[in-house]
mmCIF file of C-alpha atoms in Angstrom:
data_model
loop_
_atom_site.group_PDB
_atom_site.id
_atom_site.type_symbol
_atom_site.label_atom_id
_atom_site.label_comp_id
_atom_site.label_asym_id
_atom_site.label_seq_id
_atom_site.Cartn_x
_atom_site.Cartn_y
_atom_site.Cartn_z
ATOM 1 C CA MET R 24 52.873 -1.989 91.341
ATOM 2 C CA ALA R 25 49.363 -1.231 92.468
ATOM 3 C CA GLY R 26 47.079 -4.203 92.913
ATOM 4 C CA ALA R 27 43.631 -4.564 91.442
ATOM 5 C CA GLN R 28 42.095 -3.629 94.789
ATOM 6 C CA ASP R 29 43.864 -0.254 94.660
ATOM 7 C CA LYS R 30 42.405 0.729 91.303
ATOM 8 C CA THR R 31 39.496 2.794 92.542
ATOM 9 C CA GLU R 32 39.782 5.801 90.215
ATOM 10 C CA LYS R 33 37.983 6.261 86.908
ATOM 11 C CA PRO R 34 40.212 6.094 83.820
ATOM 12 C CA THR R 35 41.469 9.424 82.545
ATOM 13 C CA GLU R 36 40.787 10.718 79.054
ATOM 14 C CA LYS R 37 44.374 9.885 78.119
ATOM 15 C CA LYS R 38 43.968 6.302 79.337
ATOM 16 C CA LEU R 39 40.741 5.912 77.330
ATOM 17 C CA ARG R 40 42.362 7.489 74.268
ATOM 18 C CA ASP R 41 45.407 5.211 74.474
ATOM 19 C CA ALA R 42 43.172 2.147 74.894
ATOM 20 C CA ARG R 43 41.171 3.139 71.813
ATOM 21 C CA GLU R 44 44.370 3.492 69.783
ATOM 22 C CA ARG R 45 45.268 -0.062 70.833
ATOM 23 C CA GLY R 46 41.838 -1.268 69.676
ATOM 24 C CA GLN R 47 40.503 -1.776 73.222
ATOM 25 C CA ILE R 48 36.926 -0.520 73.085
ATOM 26 C CA ALA R 49 33.552 -1.554 74.461
ATOM 27 C CA ARG R 50 31.949 -3.662 71.751
ATOM 28 C CA SER R 51 29.392 -6.467 71.732
ATOM 29 C CA ARG R 52 29.850 -9.078 69.009
ATOM 30 C CA GLU R 53 26.405 -10.391 69.902
ATOM 31 C CA LEU R 54 24.794 -7.088 68.910
ATOM 32 C CA THR R 55 26.476 -7.125 65.493
ATOM 33 C CA GLY R 56 25.627 -10.782 64.828
ATOM 34 C CA VAL R 57 21.995 -10.505 65.874
ATOM 35 C CA SER R 58 21.492 -7.292 63.876
ATOM 36 C CA VAL R 59 22.931 -8.928 60.759
ATOM 37 C CA LEU R 60 20.752 -12.010 61.312
ATOM 38 C CA LEU R 61 17.587 -9.984 61.864
ATOM 39 C CA VAL R 62 18.015 -7.582 58.963
ATOM 40 C CA GLY R 63 19.482 -10.144 56.560
ATOM 41 C CA GLY R 64 16.768 -12.695 57.297
ATOM 42 C CA SER R 65 14.010 -10.107 56.942
ATOM 43 C CA VAL R 66 15.340 -8.849 53.611
ATOM 44 C CA LEU R 67 15.788 -12.433 52.426
ATOM 45 C CA TYR R 68 12.134 -13.206 53.192
ATOM 46 C CA LEU R 69 10.822 -9.972 51.673
ATOM 47 C CA SER R 70 12.831 -10.452 48.478
ATOM 48 C CA HIS R 71 12.089 -14.178 48.039
ATOM 49 C CA GLY R 72 9.667 -13.444 45.189
ATOM 50 C CA LEU R 73 12.354 -11.524 43.319
ATOM 51 C CA MET R 74 14.868 -14.298 43.990
ATOM 52 C CA LEU R 75 12.532 -17.044 42.693
ATOM 53 C CA GLU R 76 11.749 -15.080 39.549
ATOM 54 C CA HIS R 77 15.374 -14.456 38.679
ATOM 55 C CA PHE R 78 16.293 -18.018 39.654
ATOM 56 C CA ARG R 79 13.759 -19.211 37.072
ATOM 57 C CA LEU R 80 15.215 -16.825 34.502
ATOM 58 C CA LEU R 81 18.703 -18.013 35.406
ATOM 59 C CA LEU R 82 17.767 -21.647 34.790
ATOM 60 C CA THR R 83 16.142 -20.677 31.533
ATOM 61 C CA GLU R 84 19.224 -18.750 30.468
ATOM 62 C CA VAL R 85 21.619 -21.554 31.338
ATOM 63 C CA TRP R 86 19.675 -24.582 30.163
ATOM 64 C CA VAL R 87 17.282 -23.490 27.433
ATOM 65 C CA SER R 88 19.549 -20.905 25.829
ATOM 66 C CA GLY R 89 22.511 -23.194 26.263
ATOM 67 C CA PHE R 90 20.987 -25.875 24.100
ATOM 68 C CA ARG R 91 20.208 -23.312 21.417
ATOM 69 C CA LEU R 92 23.601 -21.675 21.554
ATOM 70 C CA ALA R 93 24.907 -23.457 18.473
ATOM 71 C CA HIS R 94 21.910 -22.329 16.326
ATOM 72 C CA SER R 95 21.732 -18.686 17.488
ATOM 73 C CA SER R 96 23.767 -15.523 17.198
ATOM 74 C CA SER R 97 24.398 -15.424 20.940
ATOM 75 C CA THR R 98 27.879 -15.961 22.260
ATOM 76 C CA PRO R 99 28.957 -17.783 25.454
ATOM 77 C CA GLY R 100 30.076 -14.408 26.854
ATOM 78 C CA THR R 101 26.637 -12.914 26.387
ATOM 79 C CA MET R 102 24.982 -15.868 28.117
ATOM 80 C CA LEU R 103 27.482 -15.661 30.995
ATOM 81 C CA LEU R 104 26.872 -11.943 31.514
ATOM 82 C CA SER R 105 23.119 -12.506 31.540
ATOM 83 C CA ALA R 106 23.479 -15.317 34.075
ATOM 84 C CA LEU R 107 25.705 -13.182 36.289
ATOM 85 C CA PHE R 108 23.145 -10.381 36.138
ATOM 86 C CA HIS R 109 20.336 -12.635 37.360
ATOM 87 C CA PHE R 110 22.563 -14.040 40.107
ATOM 88 C CA PHE R 111 23.528 -10.520 41.231
ATOM 89 C CA VAL R 112 19.876 -9.437 41.408
ATOM 90 C CA MET R 113 19.117 -12.523 43.507
ATOM 91 C CA VAL R 114 21.777 -12.001 46.169
ATOM 92 C CA SER R 115 22.399 -8.220 46.127
ATOM 93 C CA PRO R 116 19.479 -7.145 48.406
ATOM 94 C CA THR R 117 20.505 -9.537 51.170
ATOM 95 C CA LEU R 118 24.254 -8.957 50.829
ATOM 96 C CA LEU R 119 23.926 -5.165 50.698
ATOM 97 C CA SER R 120 21.619 -5.084 53.709
ATOM 98 C CA ILE R 121 24.028 -7.286 55.703
ATOM 99 C CA LEU R 122 26.986 -5.105 54.697
ATOM 100 C CA ILE R 123 25.234 -1.862 55.604
ATOM 101 C CA ILE R 124 23.866 -3.028 58.963
ATOM 102 C CA GLY R 125 27.178 -4.682 59.880
ATOM 103 C CA LEU R 126 29.176 -1.523 59.169
ATOM 104 C CA GLY R 127 26.563 0.692 60.796
ATOM 105 C CA ILE R 128 26.393 -1.262 64.057
ATOM 106 C CA ASN R 129 30.190 -1.385 64.304
ATOM 107 C CA LEU R 130 30.521 2.356 63.634
ATOM 108 C CA VAL R 131 27.942 3.085 66.336
ATOM 109 C CA GLN R 132 29.745 0.884 68.863
ATOM 110 C CA THR R 133 33.218 2.228 68.046
ATOM 111 C CA LYS R 134 31.893 5.815 67.870
ATOM 112 C CA GLY R 135 33.424 6.375 64.466
ATOM 113 C CA LEU R 136 35.948 4.734 62.177
ATOM 114 C CA LEU R 137 38.637 2.884 64.132
ATOM 115 C CA ILE R 138 41.753 1.351 62.595
ATOM 116 C CA SER R 139 44.234 -0.060 65.098
ATOM 117 C CA TRP R 140 47.398 -1.663 63.711
ATOM 118 C CA GLU R 141 48.560 -2.569 67.209
ATOM 119 C CA ALA R 142 45.533 -4.808 67.718
ATOM 120 C CA ILE R 143 46.450 -7.019 64.747
ATOM 121 C CA GLN R 144 50.172 -7.256 65.477
ATOM 122 C CA PHE R 145 51.520 -10.653 66.499
ATOM 123 C CA LYS R 146 52.662 -10.843 70.129
ATOM 124 C CA PHE R 147 54.359 -13.824 71.765
ATOM 125 C CA SER R 148 52.623 -12.965 75.053
ATOM 126 C CA ARG R 149 49.357 -14.135 73.519
ATOM 127 C CA LEU R 150 50.812 -17.652 73.287
ATOM 128 C CA ASN R 151 51.564 -17.766 77.000
ATOM 129 C CA PRO R 152 49.654 -20.808 78.392
ATOM 130 C CA LEU R 153 49.544 -19.301 81.895
ATOM 131 C CA GLU R 154 47.706 -16.223 80.641
ATOM 132 C CA GLY R 155 45.280 -18.431 78.737
ATOM 133 C CA PHE R 156 44.704 -20.533 81.856
ATOM 134 C CA LYS R 157 43.954 -17.418 83.898
ATOM 135 C CA GLN R 158 41.456 -16.178 81.324
ATOM 136 C CA LEU R 159 39.795 -19.596 81.251
ATOM 137 C CA PHE R 160 38.701 -19.192 84.888
ATOM 138 C CA SER R 161 38.015 -15.453 84.796
ATOM 139 C CA LEU R 162 34.694 -13.673 85.220
ATOM 140 C CA ARG R 163 34.711 -12.799 81.526
ATOM 141 C CA SER R 164 34.945 -16.480 80.542
ATOM 142 C CA LEU R 165 32.128 -17.366 82.937
ATOM 143 C CA VAL R 166 29.917 -14.711 81.372
ATOM 144 C CA GLU R 167 30.686 -16.030 77.866
ATOM 145 C CA VAL R 168 29.747 -19.555 78.945
ATOM 146 C CA VAL R 169 26.468 -18.317 80.436
ATOM 147 C CA LYS R 170 25.731 -16.397 77.221
ATOM 148 C CA SER R 171 26.360 -19.490 75.085
ATOM 149 C CA ILE R 172 24.077 -21.651 77.239
ATOM 150 C CA LEU R 173 21.427 -18.933 77.202
ATOM 151 C CA LYS R 174 21.504 -18.752 73.394
ATOM 152 C CA VAL R 175 21.013 -22.500 73.078
ATOM 153 C CA VAL R 176 18.131 -22.415 75.567
ATOM 154 C CA ILE R 177 16.475 -19.503 73.770
ATOM 155 C CA VAL R 178 16.711 -21.114 70.316
ATOM 156 C CA GLY R 179 15.407 -24.436 71.676
ATOM 157 C CA TRP R 180 12.540 -22.739 73.504
ATOM 158 C CA VAL R 181 11.522 -20.732 70.407
ATOM 159 C CA VAL R 182 11.656 -23.772 68.105
ATOM 160 C CA TYR R 183 9.622 -25.840 70.554
ATOM 161 C CA GLY R 184 7.050 -23.049 70.939
ATOM 162 C CA ILE R 185 6.621 -22.624 67.179
ATOM 163 C CA PHE R 186 6.244 -26.374 66.568
ATOM 164 C CA ARG R 187 3.656 -26.541 69.336
ATOM 165 C CA GLU R 188 1.701 -23.607 67.879
ATOM 166 C CA GLU R 189 1.924 -24.645 64.219
ATOM 167 C CA HIS R 190 1.892 -28.448 64.481
ATOM 168 C CA HIS R 191 -1.399 -28.577 62.584
ATOM 169 C CA LEU R 192 0.401 -27.338 59.418
ATOM 170 C CA PHE R 193 2.784 -30.281 59.099
ATOM 171 C CA LEU R 194 0.381 -33.154 58.363
ATOM 172 C CA PRO R 195 -1.355 -31.467 55.354
ATOM 173 C CA MET R 196 2.064 -30.829 53.783
ATOM 174 C CA VAL R 197 2.201 -34.470 52.704
ATOM 175 C CA ASP R 198 -0.486 -33.910 50.015
ATOM 176 C CA GLN R 199 0.479 -30.333 49.075
ATOM 177 C CA GLU R 200 2.498 -29.182 46.086
ATOM 178 C CA LEU R 201 6.097 -28.109 46.436
ATOM 179 C CA SER R 202 5.247 -24.405 46.156
ATOM 180 C CA GLU R 203 2.764 -24.654 49.046
ATOM 181 C CA VAL R 204 5.254 -26.603 51.150
ATOM 182 C CA LEU R 205 7.877 -23.938 50.524
ATOM 183 C CA LYS R 206 5.432 -21.221 51.565
ATOM 184 C CA VAL R 207 4.678 -23.006 54.845
ATOM 185 C CA LEU R 208 8.347 -23.605 55.564
ATOM 186 C CA GLY R 209 9.133 -19.979 54.713
ATOM 187 C CA HIS R 210 6.402 -18.792 57.069
ATOM 188 C CA LEU R 211 7.695 -20.974 59.895
ATOM 189 C CA SER R 212 11.309 -19.983 59.230
ATOM 190 C CA LEU R 213 10.477 -16.264 59.271
ATOM 191 C CA LYS R 214 8.473 -16.636 62.459
ATOM 192 C CA MET R 215 11.333 -18.503 64.100
ATOM 193 C CA LEU R 216 13.889 -15.995 62.842
ATOM 194 C CA LEU R 217 11.959 -12.977 64.111
ATOM 195 C CA ARG R 218 11.329 -14.425 67.548
ATOM 196 C CA VAL R 219 14.904 -15.589 68.069
ATOM 197 C CA SER R 220 16.352 -12.352 66.682
ATOM 198 C CA LEU R 221 14.160 -10.035 68.758
ATOM 199 C CA ILE R 222 14.916 -11.890 71.992
ATOM 200 C CA MET R 223 18.610 -12.071 71.164
ATOM 201 C CA PHE R 224 18.624 -8.395 70.183
ATOM 202 C CA ALA R 225 17.295 -7.424 73.609
ATOM 203 C CA LEU R 226 19.941 -9.606 75.254
ATOM 204 C CA SER R 227 22.662 -8.171 73.016
ATOM 205 C CA ILE R 228 21.759 -4.641 74.157
ATOM 206 C CA ALA R 229 22.283 -5.795 77.730
ATOM 207 C CA ASP R 230 25.530 -7.454 76.630
ATOM 208 C CA TYR R 231 26.740 -4.163 75.113
ATOM 209 C CA TYR R 232 26.198 -2.329 78.402
ATOM 210 C CA TYR R 233 27.972 -5.168 80.205
ATOM 211 C CA GLN R 234 30.927 -4.885 77.807
ATOM 212 C CA ALA R 235 31.036 -1.119 78.398
ATOM 213 C CA TRP R 236 31.041 -1.673 82.176
ATOM 214 C CA GLN R 237 33.731 -4.360 81.890
ATOM 215 C CA HIS R 238 35.809 -2.121 79.625
ATOM 216 C CA ARG R 239 35.705 0.717 82.160
ATOM 217 C CA LYS R 240 36.481 -1.694 84.979
ATOM 218 C CA ASP R 241 39.530 -3.051 83.125
ATOM 219 C CA LEU R 242 40.838 0.501 82.649
ATOM 220 C CA MET R 243 40.368 1.592 86.274
ATOM 221 C CA MET R 244 43.445 3.299 87.685
ATOM 222 C CA SER R 245 45.074 3.729 91.043
ATOM 223 C CA LYS R 246 45.887 7.146 92.462
ATOM 224 C CA GLN R 247 49.577 6.434 91.926
ATOM 225 C CA GLU R 248 48.965 5.659 88.233
ATOM 226 C CA ILE R 249 47.077 8.932 87.811
ATOM 227 C CA LYS R 250 49.921 10.778 89.492
ATOM 228 C CA GLU R 251 52.494 9.103 87.236
ATOM 229 C CA GLU R 252 50.413 9.900 84.159
ATOM 230 C CA TYR R 253 50.203 13.530 85.239
ATOM 231 C CA LYS R 254 53.974 13.615 85.630
ATOM 232 C CA GLN R 255 54.493 12.152 82.167
ATOM 233 C CA SER R 256 52.062 14.511 80.466
ATOM 234 C CA ASP R 257 52.658 17.736 82.371
ATOM 235 C CA GLY R 258 56.027 17.060 83.968
ATOM 236 C CA ASN R 259 57.039 16.509 87.574
ATOM 237 C CA PRO R 260 55.534 19.370 89.672
ATOM 238 C CA GLU R 261 58.617 19.542 91.875
ATOM 239 C CA ILE R 262 60.950 19.818 88.881
ATOM 240 C CA LYS R 263 58.700 22.389 87.225
ATOM 241 C CA SER R 264 58.626 24.438 90.443
ATOM 242 C CA ARG R 265 62.405 24.253 90.655
ATOM 243 C CA ILE R 266 62.759 25.370 87.024
ATOM 244 C CA ARG R 267 60.417 28.312 87.597
ATOM 245 C CA SER R 268 62.401 29.278 90.700
ATOM 246 C CA ILE R 269 65.664 29.233 88.726
ATOM 247 C CA GLN R 270 64.072 31.245 85.919
ATOM 248 C CA ARG R 271 62.863 33.886 88.384
ATOM 249 C CA ALA R 272 66.311 34.077 89.967
ATOM 250 C CA LEU R 273 67.986 34.551 86.580
ATOM 251 C CA ALA R 274 65.450 37.203 85.587
ATOM 252 C CA ARG R 275 66.048 39.007 88.896
ATOM 253 C CA GLN R 276 69.810 38.932 88.305
ATOM 254 C CA ARG R 277 69.383 40.429 84.839
ATOM 255 C CA MET R 278 67.113 43.084 86.307
ATOM 256 C CA MET R 279 69.567 43.967 89.090
ATOM 257 C CA ALA R 280 72.370 44.265 86.525
ATOM 258 C CA LYS R 281 70.493 47.204 84.954
ATOM 259 C CA VAL R 282 69.989 49.142 88.204
ATOM 260 C CA PRO R 283 73.452 50.828 88.100
ATOM 261 C CA LYS R 284 72.579 52.234 84.650
ATOM 262 C CA ALA R 285 69.249 53.674 85.811
ATOM 263 C CA THR R 286 68.574 57.420 85.709
ATOM 264 C CA ALA R 287 66.537 57.482 88.924
ATOM 265 C CA ILE R 288 64.844 55.209 91.433
ATOM 266 C CA VAL R 289 61.352 56.143 92.638
ATOM 267 C CA VAL R 290 60.552 54.671 96.090
ATOM 268 C CA ASN R 291 57.732 54.448 98.641
ATOM 269 C CA PRO R 292 60.043 54.765 100.646
ATOM 270 C CA THR R 293 61.055 51.097 101.195
ATOM 271 C CA HIS R 294 58.018 48.997 100.194
ATOM 272 C CA TYR R 295 58.142 49.914 96.495
ATOM 273 C CA ALA R 296 61.102 50.719 94.294
ATOM 274 C CA VAL R 297 61.037 51.391 90.541
ATOM 275 C CA ALA R 298 64.231 52.113 88.588
ATOM 276 C CA LEU R 299 63.749 54.399 85.577
ATOM 277 C CA GLN R 300 66.097 54.891 82.633
ATOM 278 C CA TYR R 301 65.954 57.725 80.151
ATOM 279 C CA ALA R 302 68.200 59.042 77.373
ATOM 280 C CA PRO R 303 67.566 61.804 74.834
ATOM 281 C CA LYS R 304 67.222 59.248 72.006
ATOM 282 C CA MET R 305 64.421 57.357 73.792
ATOM 283 C CA GLU R 306 60.766 57.966 72.948
ATOM 284 C CA ALA R 307 59.834 57.744 76.623
ATOM 285 C CA PRO R 308 61.428 56.669 79.920
ATOM 286 C CA ARG R 309 61.204 52.945 80.652
ATOM 287 C CA VAL R 310 61.204 50.766 83.762
ATOM 288 C CA VAL R 311 64.392 48.683 83.979
ATOM 289 C CA ALA R 312 63.825 47.266 87.489
ATOM 290 C CA LYS R 313 61.063 47.129 90.070
ATOM 291 C CA GLY R 314 60.218 45.265 93.248
ATOM 292 C CA VAL R 315 58.534 45.298 96.641
ATOM 293 C CA ASP R 316 59.802 44.811 100.174
ATOM 294 C CA LEU R 317 63.126 42.869 100.134
ATOM 295 C CA VAL R 318 63.616 43.247 96.385
ATOM 296 C CA ALA R 319 62.840 46.949 96.677
ATOM 297 C CA GLN R 320 65.428 47.331 99.426
ATOM 298 C CA ARG R 321 68.042 45.550 97.282
ATOM 299 C CA ILE R 322 67.287 47.903 94.373
ATOM 300 C CA ILE R 323 67.670 50.924 96.644
ATOM 301 C CA ARG R 324 70.954 49.710 98.164
ATOM 302 C CA LEU R 325 72.404 48.822 94.760
ATOM 303 C CA GLY R 326 71.318 52.157 93.286
ATOM 304 C CA ARG R 327 72.852 54.195 96.098
ATOM 305 C CA ARG R 328 76.061 52.169 95.863
ATOM 306 C CA HIS R 329 76.386 53.254 92.198
ATOM 307 C CA GLY R 330 75.248 56.832 92.748
ATOM 308 C CA VAL R 331 71.750 56.532 91.286
ATOM 309 C CA PRO R 332 69.412 59.196 92.729
ATOM 310 C CA VAL R 333 66.664 57.785 94.958
ATOM 311 C CA ILE R 334 63.494 59.906 94.878
ATOM 312 C CA GLN R 335 60.711 59.404 97.399
ATOM 313 C CA ASN R 336 57.310 59.685 95.694
ATOM 314 C CA PRO R 337 54.937 57.028 97.110
ATOM 315 C CA PRO R 338 51.962 57.609 94.747
ATOM 316 C CA LEU R 339 54.176 57.556 91.662
ATOM 317 C CA ALA R 340 56.147 54.518 92.886
ATOM 318 C CA ARG R 341 52.948 52.514 93.409
ATOM 319 C CA ALA R 342 51.517 53.631 90.053
ATOM 320 C CA LEU R 343 54.687 52.740 88.140
ATOM 321 C CA TYR R 344 54.932 49.330 89.820
ATOM 322 C CA LYS R 345 51.308 48.387 89.080
ATOM 323 C CA GLU R 346 50.851 49.918 85.619
ATOM 324 C CA VAL R 347 54.189 49.476 83.859
ATOM 325 C CA LYS R 348 55.727 46.105 83.000
ATOM 326 C CA LEU R 349 59.423 45.412 83.276
ATOM 327 C CA GLU R 350 61.225 46.978 80.279
ATOM 328 C CA GLY R 351 57.968 48.774 79.488
ATOM 329 C CA LYS R 352 57.614 52.418 78.502
ATOM 330 C CA ILE R 353 55.961 54.978 80.734
ATOM 331 C CA PRO R 354 52.295 55.558 79.788
ATOM 332 C CA ILE R 355 51.143 59.026 78.786
ATOM 333 C CA SER R 356 49.114 59.349 81.998
ATOM 334 C CA LEU R 357 52.367 59.295 84.030
ATOM 335 C CA TYR R 358 54.433 61.536 81.731
ATOM 336 C CA ARG R 359 53.968 64.690 83.847
ATOM 337 C CA ALA R 360 54.870 63.045 87.168
ATOM 338 C CA VAL R 361 57.904 61.248 85.728
ATOM 339 C CA ALA R 362 59.020 64.390 83.938
ATOM 340 C CA LYS R 363 59.094 66.257 87.265
ATOM 341 C CA VAL R 364 61.237 63.502 88.797
ATOM 342 C CA LEU R 365 63.693 63.524 85.882
ATOM 343 C CA ALA R 366 63.830 67.303 85.870
ATOM 344 C CA TYR R 367 64.699 67.304 89.569
ATOM 345 C CA VAL R 368 67.407 64.655 88.969
ATOM 346 C CA TYR R 369 68.981 66.593 86.105
ATOM 347 C CA GLN R 370 68.808 69.782 88.156
ATOM 348 C CA GLN R 371 70.669 68.085 91.008
ATOM 349 C CA LYS R 372 73.355 66.891 88.624
ATOM 350 C CA GLN R 373 74.078 70.348 87.224
ATOM 351 C CA PRO R 374 77.041 72.117 88.850
ATOM 352 C CA ARG R 375 76.035 74.924 91.178
ATOM 353 C CA VAL R 376 77.210 78.452 90.291
ATOM 354 C CA LYS R 377 78.955 80.166 93.186
#
């Protein structure tokens, strides 16, 4: 098995595709969380007026209308539906924005919809304490610890900075009405939320690129692994070469078996040999065997052994070999030349009159 130091090759497309099917992708949870916090908090602040108005209407519906329920035509169901409507209007902007941004960020990171059943299957290997101990002292764990410390430092620094900037607002709050106090607290909360979220968003972008780098690093392959993958996907090259060699040998045997039935063999004189077959029922003569050099010599020897006429016509032999496929018919452009060869063969076969 190749060690980690031997994995110097980039992962193949198949390796990346298999990892994606197992749910192993580059994804930053920080980016999703910060995006949800930023968008949800912003929508919550922008819709606070709508929420307060419907909260007031909700209290009115529950308390005031409730006391008058016995003396009115309203039913408990009607009051409940009205209360649910106000509650839905209060929470729907924030919930919908969180849902949309959460799904959107995840789709962007996963590059489309990803459902991996293998990732949620229970595996006993995950309960192995040795594996957990190794991960505890890994680079990934160290990075997570640094990220956690950095988040605490950032939140503390932002809160301290805001209190230092806005400390003059706290003392007057003692004599202010509740609505004014809520406004001040809302202003401070939004300011804190935006600062923390923007800083964390920038860090989460860096975290996403780190996760992508770590993901690629985890999938690095050795040259032996790439070779094995190639064998599994395309087959062993040596076996495939052997199969092709056997197939060529069988095809050559079938071709040689048709030479004794040929009408004539056109040669050049030993480099090219093309065996032609023709019968009156055929549309045109066809090539039943052809070859060069050693194969051509075998065709010639086999043809002579079975009494097949061997005609020397170098231009025609080369043309037939290059232009006509095995078991193919003679093209019209070669009809005249082939016809002369066949006419000569038939003339030689006719008995001579003494």
